[in-house]
mmCIF file of C-alpha atoms and ligand atoms in Angstrom:
data_model
loop_
_atom_site.group_PDB
_atom_site.id
_atom_site.type_symbol
_atom_site.label_atom_id
_atom_site.label_comp_id
_atom_site.label_asym_id
_atom_site.label_seq_id
_atom_site.Cartn_x
_atom_site.Cartn_y
_atom_site.Cartn_z
ATOM 1 C CA MET S 1 -10.674 -7.784 19.039
ATOM 2 C CA VAL S 2 -7.714 -9.890 17.886
ATOM 3 C CA ILE S 3 -6.443 -9.125 14.412
ATOM 4 C CA LEU S 4 -3.851 -10.941 12.324
ATOM 5 C CA VAL S 5 -1.893 -8.511 10.171
ATOM 6 C CA VAL S 6 0.044 -10.377 7.521
ATOM 7 C CA GLY S 7 2.925 -8.241 6.264
ATOM 8 C CA GLY S 8 2.778 -6.081 9.387
ATOM 9 C CA ALA S 9 6.532 -5.439 9.294
ATOM 10 C CA GLY S 10 6.336 -3.673 5.934
ATOM 11 C CA TYR S 11 5.680 -0.029 5.111
ATOM 12 C CA ILE S 12 1.884 -0.028 5.015
ATOM 13 C CA GLY S 13 1.390 -2.956 7.392
ATOM 14 C CA SER S 14 3.498 -1.434 10.152
ATOM 15 C CA HIS S 15 1.542 1.837 10.086
ATOM 16 C CA MET S 16 -1.662 -0.205 10.181
ATOM 17 C CA VAL S 17 -0.479 -2.186 13.194
ATOM 18 C CA LYS S 18 0.339 1.031 15.019
ATOM 19 C CA GLN S 19 -3.122 2.478 14.332
ATOM 20 C CA LEU S 20 -4.854 -0.713 15.430
ATOM 21 C CA SER S 21 -2.781 -1.006 18.603
ATOM 22 C CA LYS S 22 -3.428 2.619 19.499
ATOM 23 C CA ALA S 23 -7.151 1.904 19.044
ATOM 24 C CA GLY S 24 -6.897 -0.871 21.631
ATOM 25 C CA LYS S 25 -6.912 -3.874 19.320
ATOM 26 C CA GLN S 26 -4.710 -6.887 19.962
ATOM 27 C CA VAL S 27 -2.491 -7.471 16.929
ATOM 28 C CA VAL S 28 -0.467 -10.478 15.823
ATOM 29 C CA VAL S 29 1.916 -9.792 12.934
ATOM 30 C CA LEU S 30 2.914 -12.533 10.525
ATOM 31 C CA ASP S 31 5.793 -11.484 8.284
ATOM 32 C CA ASN S 32 8.579 -13.410 6.562
ATOM 33 C CA LEU S 33 10.800 -10.298 6.728
ATOM 34 C CA SER S 34 11.674 -10.681 3.040
ATOM 35 C CA THR S 35 10.936 -7.007 2.499
ATOM 36 C CA GLY S 36 9.765 -6.023 5.970
ATOM 37 C CA PHE S 37 11.866 -5.016 8.978
ATOM 38 C CA ARG S 38 11.726 -6.415 12.487
ATOM 39 C CA GLU S 39 12.137 -2.894 13.907
ATOM 40 C CA LEU S 40 8.971 -1.705 12.147
ATOM 41 C CA ALA S 41 6.837 -4.411 13.760
ATOM 42 C CA CYS S 42 7.139 -2.708 17.126
ATOM 43 C CA TYR S 43 3.433 -2.448 17.987
ATOM 44 C CA GLY S 44 2.318 -6.061 17.641
ATOM 45 C CA GLN S 45 3.411 -9.569 18.541
ATOM 46 C CA LEU S 46 5.686 -10.607 15.651
ATOM 47 C CA VAL S 47 5.639 -14.141 14.267
ATOM 48 C CA VAL S 48 8.305 -14.613 11.597
ATOM 49 C CA GLY S 49 6.950 -16.943 8.962
ATOM 50 C CA ASP S 50 5.650 -17.365 5.469
ATOM 51 C CA LEU S 51 2.178 -17.858 4.024
ATOM 52 C CA ALA S 52 3.532 -20.838 2.102
ATOM 53 C CA ASP S 53 3.953 -22.583 5.466
ATOM 54 C CA THR S 54 0.480 -24.067 5.939
ATOM 55 C CA VAL S 55 1.549 -25.932 9.089
ATOM 56 C CA LEU S 56 2.514 -22.631 10.690
ATOM 57 C CA LEU S 57 -0.779 -21.071 9.573
ATOM 58 C CA GLU S 58 -2.772 -23.900 11.144
ATOM 59 C CA ARG S 59 -0.874 -23.538 14.403
ATOM 60 C CA LEU S 60 -1.322 -19.761 14.448
ATOM 61 C CA PHE S 61 -5.068 -20.027 13.894
ATOM 62 C CA ARG S 62 -5.352 -22.721 16.581
ATOM 63 C CA GLU S 63 -3.423 -20.611 19.087
ATOM 64 C CA HIS S 64 -5.353 -17.382 18.485
ATOM 65 C CA GLN S 65 -9.040 -16.677 18.088
ATOM 66 C CA PHE S 66 -8.673 -14.144 15.295
ATOM 67 C CA ASP S 67 -11.646 -11.898 14.635
ATOM 68 C CA ALA S 68 -10.248 -10.614 11.371
ATOM 69 C CA VAL S 69 -7.259 -10.715 9.038
ATOM 70 C CA MET S 70 -5.587 -7.899 7.165
ATOM 71 C CA HIS S 71 -3.248 -8.910 4.361
ATOM 72 C CA PHE S 72 -0.403 -6.642 3.244
ATOM 73 C CA ALA S 73 2.226 -9.262 2.386
ATOM 74 C CA ALA S 74 2.810 -9.225 -1.338
ATOM 75 C CA CYS S 75 5.477 -8.668 -3.935
ATOM 76 C CA SER S 76 4.746 -5.294 -5.474
ATOM 77 C CA LEU S 77 7.328 -4.389 -8.098
ATOM 78 C CA VAL S 78 5.766 -4.112 -11.538
ATOM 79 C CA GLY S 79 9.044 -4.548 -13.434
ATOM 80 C CA GLU S 80 10.055 -7.574 -11.398
ATOM 81 C CA SER S 81 6.628 -9.121 -11.981
ATOM 82 C CA VAL S 82 7.158 -8.956 -15.740
ATOM 83 C CA GLY S 83 10.538 -10.730 -15.492
ATOM 84 C CA ASP S 84 9.541 -13.260 -12.831
ATOM 85 C CA PRO S 85 5.759 -13.774 -12.977
ATOM 86 C CA ALA S 86 6.002 -17.118 -11.177
ATOM 87 C CA LYS S 87 7.137 -15.307 -8.026
ATOM 88 C CA TYR S 88 4.058 -13.070 -8.225
ATOM 89 C CA TYR S 89 1.505 -15.774 -8.879
ATOM 90 C CA ARG S 90 3.020 -17.992 -6.182
ATOM 91 C CA ASN S 91 3.338 -15.375 -3.503
ATOM 92 C CA ASN S 92 0.463 -13.038 -4.288
ATOM 93 C CA VAL S 93 -2.090 -15.609 -5.387
ATOM 94 C CA SER S 94 -1.219 -19.099 -4.208
ATOM 95 C CA ASN S 95 0.013 -18.031 -0.762
ATOM 96 C CA THR S 96 -2.998 -15.758 -0.317
ATOM 97 C CA LEU S 97 -5.250 -18.733 -1.019
ATOM 98 C CA ASN S 98 -3.442 -20.605 1.773
ATOM 99 C CA LEU S 99 -4.394 -17.762 4.060
ATOM 100 C CA LEU S 100 -8.019 -17.645 2.913
ATOM 101 C CA ASP S 101 -8.343 -21.412 3.273
ATOM 102 C CA VAL S 102 -7.090 -21.445 6.845
ATOM 103 C CA MET S 103 -9.500 -18.591 7.599
ATOM 104 C CA VAL S 104 -12.387 -20.609 6.190
ATOM 105 C CA ARG S 105 -11.361 -23.690 8.187
ATOM 106 C CA HIS S 106 -11.285 -21.643 11.395
ATOM 107 C CA HIS S 107 -14.448 -19.651 10.632
ATOM 108 C CA VAL S 108 -12.694 -16.290 10.512
ATOM 109 C CA ARG S 109 -14.961 -14.266 8.282
ATOM 110 C CA HIS S 110 -13.535 -10.752 8.005
ATOM 111 C CA PHE S 111 -10.742 -10.012 5.564
ATOM 112 C CA ILE S 112 -9.145 -6.768 4.395
ATOM 113 C CA PHE S 113 -7.042 -7.081 1.280
ATOM 114 C CA SER S 114 -4.336 -4.747 -0.051
ATOM 115 C CA SER S 115 -5.144 -4.320 -3.689
ATOM 116 C CA THR S 116 -3.910 -1.831 -6.200
ATOM 117 C CA ALA S 117 -4.713 0.644 -8.950
ATOM 118 C CA ALA S 118 -2.625 -1.696 -11.131
ATOM 119 C CA THR S 119 -5.691 -3.961 -11.375
ATOM 120 C CA PHE S 120 -7.204 -1.354 -13.716
ATOM 121 C CA GLY S 121 -4.383 -1.384 -16.252
ATOM 122 C CA GLU S 122 -4.240 1.435 -18.793
ATOM 123 C CA PRO S 123 -6.919 3.935 -17.708
ATOM 124 C CA GLU S 124 -9.816 4.409 -20.076
ATOM 125 C CA TYR S 125 -10.798 7.535 -18.131
ATOM 126 C CA THR S 126 -9.772 9.416 -14.982
ATOM 127 C CA PRO S 127 -10.524 9.778 -12.162
ATOM 128 C CA ILE S 128 -10.835 6.010 -11.915
ATOM 129 C CA ASP S 129 -13.910 4.797 -10.069
ATOM 130 C CA GLU S 130 -14.941 1.261 -9.158
ATOM 131 C CA ALA S 131 -16.925 0.893 -12.399
ATOM 132 C CA HIS S 132 -13.752 1.252 -14.462
ATOM 133 C CA PRO S 133 -12.887 -2.039 -16.212
ATOM 134 C CA GLN S 134 -10.176 -4.039 -14.471
ATOM 135 C CA ALA S 135 -7.747 -5.099 -17.180
ATOM 136 C CA PRO S 136 -4.258 -5.325 -15.683
ATOM 137 C CA ILE S 137 -1.280 -4.987 -18.016
ATOM 138 C CA ASN S 138 1.337 -6.722 -15.858
ATOM 139 C CA PRO S 139 1.554 -9.848 -13.673
ATOM 140 C CA TYR S 140 1.566 -7.773 -10.485
ATOM 141 C CA GLY S 141 -1.834 -6.232 -11.277
ATOM 142 C CA ALA S 142 -3.103 -9.560 -12.577
ATOM 143 C CA SER S 143 -2.083 -11.370 -9.393
ATOM 144 C CA LYS S 144 -3.989 -8.871 -7.246
ATOM 145 C CA LEU S 145 -7.051 -9.050 -9.466
ATOM 146 C CA MET S 146 -7.053 -12.852 -9.239
ATOM 147 C CA VAL S 147 -7.356 -12.586 -5.478
ATOM 148 C CA GLU S 148 -10.118 -9.985 -5.766
ATOM 149 C CA ARG S 149 -11.916 -12.418 -8.051
ATOM 150 C CA ALA S 150 -11.395 -15.364 -5.702
ATOM 151 C CA LEU S 151 -12.751 -13.277 -2.832
ATOM 152 C CA GLN S 152 -16.076 -12.913 -4.620
ATOM 153 C CA ASP S 153 -16.430 -16.682 -4.840
ATOM 154 C CA TYR S 154 -15.226 -17.202 -1.251
ATOM 155 C CA ALA S 155 -17.898 -14.763 -0.087
ATOM 156 C CA THR S 156 -20.628 -16.650 -1.925
ATOM 157 C CA ALA S 157 -19.496 -20.150 -1.075
ATOM 158 C CA TYR S 158 -17.947 -19.781 2.384
ATOM 159 C CA GLY S 159 -19.401 -16.549 3.763
ATOM 160 C CA LEU S 160 -15.964 -14.941 3.937
ATOM 161 C CA ASN S 161 -16.631 -11.200 3.860
ATOM 162 C CA SER S 162 -13.927 -8.957 2.491
ATOM 163 C CA VAL S 163 -12.997 -5.474 1.441
ATOM 164 C CA SER S 164 -10.293 -5.016 -1.180
ATOM 165 C CA LEU S 165 -8.739 -1.575 -1.064
ATOM 166 C CA ARG S 166 -7.100 -0.445 -4.262
ATOM 167 C CA TYR S 167 -4.303 1.940 -3.458
ATOM 168 C CA PHE S 168 -3.111 4.620 -5.745
ATOM 169 C CA ASN S 169 0.274 6.038 -4.583
ATOM 170 C CA ALA S 170 0.814 5.322 -0.899
ATOM 171 C CA CYS S 171 3.319 7.726 0.633
ATOM 172 C CA GLY S 172 4.164 9.870 3.643
ATOM 173 C CA ALA S 173 5.075 8.628 7.101
ATOM 174 C CA ASP S 174 3.803 8.307 10.627
ATOM 175 C CA PRO S 175 3.146 11.915 11.794
ATOM 176 C CA GLU S 176 4.712 10.984 15.169
ATOM 177 C CA GLY S 177 7.942 10.029 13.386
ATOM 178 C CA VAL S 178 8.186 6.472 14.737
ATOM 179 C CA LEU S 179 7.568 4.697 11.411
ATOM 180 C CA GLY S 180 8.156 5.449 7.759
ATOM 181 C CA GLU S 181 8.925 4.054 4.359
ATOM 182 C CA CYS S 182 11.818 1.576 3.987
ATOM 183 C CA HIS S 183 12.171 -0.380 0.780
ATOM 184 C CA ASP S 184 15.253 -2.107 -0.503
ATOM 185 C CA PRO S 185 15.562 -1.428 -3.352
ATOM 186 C CA GLU S 186 13.555 1.790 -3.165
ATOM 187 C CA THR S 187 11.617 2.453 -6.373
ATOM 188 C CA HIS S 188 9.007 5.007 -5.308
ATOM 189 C CA LEU S 189 9.185 8.609 -6.332
ATOM 190 C CA ILE S 190 8.849 10.517 -3.051
ATOM 191 C CA PRO S 191 11.365 8.512 -0.973
ATOM 192 C CA LEU S 192 13.798 8.537 -3.903
ATOM 193 C CA ILE S 193 13.600 12.328 -4.228
ATOM 194 C CA LEU S 194 14.039 12.710 -0.472
ATOM 195 C CA GLN S 195 17.065 10.394 -0.499
ATOM 196 C CA ALA S 196 18.566 12.551 -3.233
ATOM 197 C CA ALA S 197 17.960 15.592 -1.031
ATOM 198 C CA SER S 198 19.420 14.017 2.101
ATOM 199 C CA GLY S 199 22.544 12.858 0.297
ATOM 200 C CA ARG S 200 21.789 9.144 0.551
ATOM 201 C CA ARG S 201 21.433 9.131 -3.239
ATOM 202 C CA LYS S 202 23.228 11.169 -5.881
ATOM 203 C CA SER S 203 20.209 12.450 -7.773
ATOM 204 C CA ILE S 204 16.653 11.775 -8.850
ATOM 205 C CA THR S 205 15.902 10.846 -12.451
ATOM 206 C CA VAL S 206 12.655 12.005 -14.059
ATOM 207 C CA PHE S 207 11.301 9.114 -16.102
ATOM 208 C CA GLY S 208 10.115 10.934 -19.193
ATOM 209 C CA ARG S 209 8.963 14.469 -19.990
ATOM 210 C CA ASP S 210 7.038 13.637 -23.123
ATOM 211 C CA TYR S 211 3.754 12.452 -21.604
ATOM 212 C CA PRO S 212 0.486 14.093 -22.662
ATOM 213 C CA THR S 213 0.213 16.101 -19.418
ATOM 214 C CA GLU S 214 0.580 19.825 -18.705
ATOM 215 C CA ASP S 215 4.318 19.670 -17.921
ATOM 216 C CA GLY S 216 5.021 16.400 -19.744
ATOM 217 C CA THR S 217 5.658 14.332 -16.587
ATOM 218 C CA CYS S 218 3.398 11.586 -15.219
ATOM 219 C CA ILE S 219 0.553 12.432 -12.879
ATOM 220 C CA ARG S 220 -0.219 10.324 -9.807
ATOM 221 C CA ASP S 221 -2.611 10.458 -6.869
ATOM 222 C CA TYR S 222 -0.502 10.497 -3.688
ATOM 223 C CA ILE S 223 -2.288 9.291 -0.573
ATOM 224 C CA HIS S 224 -0.909 9.628 2.950
ATOM 225 C CA ILE S 225 -0.207 6.349 4.701
ATOM 226 C CA GLU S 226 -2.251 7.420 7.740
ATOM 227 C CA ASP S 227 -5.294 8.067 5.551
ATOM 228 C CA LEU S 228 -4.796 4.756 3.811
ATOM 229 C CA CYS S 229 -4.714 2.981 7.169
ATOM 230 C CA SER S 230 -7.743 4.807 8.520
ATOM 231 C CA ALA S 231 -9.727 3.534 5.517
ATOM 232 C CA HIS S 232 -8.653 -0.019 6.428
ATOM 233 C CA ALA S 233 -9.720 0.453 10.027
ATOM 234 C CA LEU S 234 -13.127 1.756 8.932
ATOM 235 C CA ALA S 235 -13.564 -1.096 6.448
ATOM 236 C CA LEU S 236 -12.724 -3.636 9.140
ATOM 237 C CA GLN S 237 -15.175 -2.101 11.585
ATOM 238 C CA ALA S 238 -17.912 -2.062 8.934
ATOM 239 C CA LEU S 239 -17.345 -5.779 8.264
ATOM 240 C CA VAL S 240 -17.288 -6.672 11.938
ATOM 241 C CA ASP S 241 -20.440 -4.623 12.613
ATOM 242 C CA GLY S 242 -22.165 -6.334 9.695
ATOM 243 C CA GLU S 243 -22.699 -3.035 7.858
ATOM 244 C CA LEU S 244 -20.810 -4.429 4.876
ATOM 245 C CA SER S 245 -20.763 -7.983 3.602
ATOM 246 C CA GLY S 246 -19.855 -9.937 0.499
ATOM 247 C CA ALA S 247 -16.695 -9.075 -1.418
ATOM 248 C CA LEU S 248 -16.361 -5.333 -1.920
ATOM 249 C CA GLY S 249 -13.680 -3.218 -3.548
ATOM 250 C CA PHE S 250 -12.943 0.477 -3.056
ATOM 251 C CA ASN S 251 -10.445 2.810 -4.660
ATOM 252 C CA LEU S 252 -8.315 4.876 -2.305
ATOM 253 C CA GLY S 253 -6.765 8.158 -3.336
ATOM 254 C CA ASN S 254 -7.256 11.881 -2.837
ATOM 255 C CA GLY S 255 -8.802 12.453 -6.226
ATOM 256 C CA GLN S 256 -6.114 14.978 -7.021
ATOM 257 C CA GLY S 257 -3.138 14.348 -9.230
ATOM 258 C CA TYR S 258 0.366 15.782 -9.003
ATOM 259 C CA SER S 259 2.959 15.527 -11.726
ATOM 260 C CA VAL S 260 6.468 14.243 -11.071
ATOM 261 C CA GLN S 261 7.714 17.811 -11.606
ATOM 262 C CA GLU S 262 5.204 19.208 -9.116
ATOM 263 C CA VAL S 263 6.350 16.681 -6.515
ATOM 264 C CA ILE S 264 9.979 17.637 -7.132
ATOM 265 C CA ASP S 265 9.108 21.343 -6.738
ATOM 266 C CA VAL S 266 7.301 20.746 -3.425
ATOM 267 C CA VAL S 267 10.207 18.663 -2.116
ATOM 268 C CA LYS S 268 12.760 21.299 -3.174
ATOM 269 C CA ASP S 269 10.984 23.974 -1.124
ATOM 270 C CA ILE S 270 10.670 21.792 1.967
ATOM 271 C CA VAL S 271 14.227 20.458 2.009
ATOM 272 C CA ALA S 272 15.575 23.981 1.400
ATOM 273 C CA GLU S 273 14.433 24.774 4.977
ATOM 274 C CA ASP S 274 17.187 22.364 6.076
ATOM 275 C CA SER S 275 19.638 23.797 3.528
ATOM 276 C CA CYS S 276 19.399 20.642 1.420
ATOM 277 C CA GLU S 277 19.430 20.645 -2.351
ATOM 278 C CA LEU S 278 18.341 18.266 -5.025
ATOM 279 C CA ALA S 279 20.049 17.162 -8.240
ATOM 280 C CA VAL S 280 17.551 16.247 -10.974
ATOM 281 C CA GLU S 281 18.475 14.192 -14.039
ATOM 282 C CA GLU S 282 16.443 13.428 -17.123
ATOM 283 C CA GLY S 283 15.676 9.854 -18.085
ATOM 284 C CA GLU S 284 13.675 7.769 -20.509
ATOM 285 C CA ARG S 285 10.098 6.704 -19.860
ATOM 286 C CA ARG S 286 9.771 3.707 -17.541
ATOM 287 C CA ALA S 287 7.985 0.827 -19.248
ATOM 288 C CA GLY S 288 4.349 0.430 -18.289
ATOM 289 C CA ASP S 289 3.807 3.869 -16.717
ATOM 290 C CA PRO S 290 0.406 5.349 -17.658
ATOM 291 C CA ALA S 291 0.453 9.147 -18.059
ATOM 292 C CA ARG S 292 -2.233 9.831 -15.464
ATOM 293 C CA LEU S 293 -3.576 7.758 -12.567
ATOM 294 C CA VAL S 294 -6.062 9.491 -10.304
ATOM 295 C CA ALA S 295 -8.631 7.832 -8.049
ATOM 296 C CA ASP S 296 -12.270 8.580 -7.604
ATOM 297 C CA ALA S 297 -12.684 7.624 -3.948
ATOM 298 C CA THR S 298 -16.314 8.727 -3.636
ATOM 299 C CA GLN S 299 -17.475 5.191 -2.879
ATOM 300 C CA ALA S 300 -14.982 4.702 -0.037
ATOM 301 C CA LYS S 301 -16.099 7.987 1.473
ATOM 302 C CA LYS S 302 -19.763 7.045 1.200
ATOM 303 C CA ALA S 303 -19.591 3.412 2.274
ATOM 304 C CA LEU S 304 -16.905 3.724 4.952
ATOM 305 C CA GLY S 305 -17.393 7.313 6.105
ATOM 306 C CA TRP S 306 -13.737 7.824 5.206
ATOM 307 C CA GLN S 307 -12.272 11.304 5.054
ATOM 308 C CA PRO S 308 -8.568 11.858 4.308
ATOM 309 C CA GLN S 309 -6.873 14.012 6.963
ATOM 310 C CA TYR S 310 -3.564 14.646 5.200
ATOM 311 C CA ALA S 311 -4.614 15.210 1.624
ATOM 312 C CA ASP S 312 -2.214 17.977 0.728
ATOM 313 C CA LEU S 313 1.127 17.116 -0.780
ATOM 314 C CA ILE S 314 3.061 19.521 1.436
ATOM 315 C CA THR S 315 2.007 17.665 4.601
ATOM 316 C CA ILE S 316 2.725 14.311 2.972
ATOM 317 C CA VAL S 317 6.217 15.423 1.996
ATOM 318 C CA ARG S 318 6.893 17.047 5.388
ATOM 319 C CA HIS S 319 6.138 13.776 7.203
ATOM 320 C CA ALA S 320 8.184 11.741 4.731
ATOM 321 C CA TRP S 321 11.073 14.214 4.999
ATOM 322 C CA ALA S 322 11.070 14.012 8.804
ATOM 323 C CA TRP S 323 11.461 10.227 8.465
ATOM 324 C CA GLU S 324 14.174 10.533 5.810
ATOM 325 C CA LYS S 325 16.108 12.970 7.997
ATOM 326 C CA LYS S 326 15.995 10.402 10.779
ATOM 327 C CA LEU S 327 17.391 7.711 8.472
ATOM 328 C CA ALA S 328 20.028 10.050 7.039
ATOM 329 C CA ARG S 329 20.810 11.442 10.517
ATOM 330 C CA ILE S 330 20.161 15.049 9.561
ATOM 331 C CA GLN S 331 19.461 17.156 12.677
HETATM 332 N N1 LIG Q 401 9.275 8.197 -11.161
HETATM 333 C C1 LIG Q 401 10.334 8.952 -11.656
HETATM 334 N N2 LIG Q 401 11.578 8.683 -11.197
HETATM 335 C C2 LIG Q 401 11.843 7.721 -10.262
HETATM 336 C C3 LIG Q 401 10.756 6.959 -9.760
HETATM 337 C C4 LIG Q 401 9.479 7.240 -10.227
HETATM 338 O O1 LIG Q 401 10.159 9.834 -12.498
HETATM 339 O O2 LIG Q 401 13.011 7.524 -9.894
HETATM 340 C C5 LIG Q 401 7.913 8.457 -11.654
HETATM 341 C C6 LIG Q 401 7.250 7.235 -12.277
HETATM 342 O O3 LIG Q 401 7.557 7.170 -13.649
HETATM 343 C C7 LIG Q 401 5.775 7.529 -12.008
HETATM 344 C C8 LIG Q 401 5.786 8.340 -10.720
HETATM 345 O O4 LIG Q 401 7.116 8.799 -10.556
HETATM 346 O O5 LIG Q 401 5.243 8.342 -13.018
HETATM 347 C C9 LIG Q 401 5.403 7.509 -9.505
HETATM 348 O O6 LIG Q 401 6.178 6.324 -9.523
HETATM 349 P P1 LIG Q 401 6.214 5.320 -8.301
HETATM 350 O O7 LIG Q 401 7.178 4.239 -8.653
HETATM 351 O O8 LIG Q 401 6.471 6.092 -7.037
HETATM 352 O O9 LIG Q 401 4.734 4.768 -8.197
HETATM 353 P P2 LIG Q 401 3.792 4.034 -9.288
HETATM 354 O O10 LIG Q 401 2.894 5.105 -9.819
HETATM 355 O O11 LIG Q 401 4.657 3.407 -10.316
HETATM 356 O O12 LIG Q 401 3.035 3.048 -8.462
#
């Protein structure tokens, strides 16, 4: 099977490429390296290029007989999307349509799409299942929902079958230590806390302690990158085998929430084993952060046979810490 992984040099894409390669699939990575890293695309054939480049897309699809496409290349910063929505609609929507159109032209009918919990907006209830209304409150979530919507019509009109996977909080790192999270700038909680512990950052700031949760800090559903990728692999196989068709969407999380304070406490214990400490500062709420985001992933488990292997936060943090120590050169 030959698979095109768009955004395969990024955090989630690179772990996906590794899993696919290890499973014997042939992988071509298309990445413009705007937020990805050449070094992370070490398991596939890397083509540096952009989805806006339709000539390149045509050539790529002529050169390879792709069986399926996985799409991880998107802008994903909520705050940035509010200030520069054009960037989000152009890259996340318009460029994705370029990709879908070249797939249709070349009769490639299996598509896995990186979507997000941000398509749900402010939760009306938790855990959030697939029946929850999708009402995004920022351009990032809106841009992802537009693609989900387009995929329904592409399935009906062109027979392009897809699975959109809505991530809650992707985190952790390759258990073998080869890959891990690298964002510049880093905005995510776990890598930021770990950088504060390794000394690559002065401190971690807690964004608000006045939320309506047990300890006042926000609750999120942290899902290990390996589990996230295994759900993609299962979804792809189900499409290829014809077990799933149409345009489907599944929520991916562990169904268990941890508060920012709980994450900090787990990290403190783990980094203490390496004699590292953590400075914590108090900050204001970050705009647009719901108090509690937890997934109901029952559907993904049922339809895909998915079962998370690394659901506990301690394992997630241990893998992420091993990667951070590598970056910070801590023995
Ligand atoms: N957070 C925090 N300090 C930081 C970064 C994040 O307190 O420096 C909080 C943030 O407000 C949210 C949670 O950690 O409640 C997870 O944030 P992240 O950006 O990792 O993921 P998000 O849930 O926004 O996708």
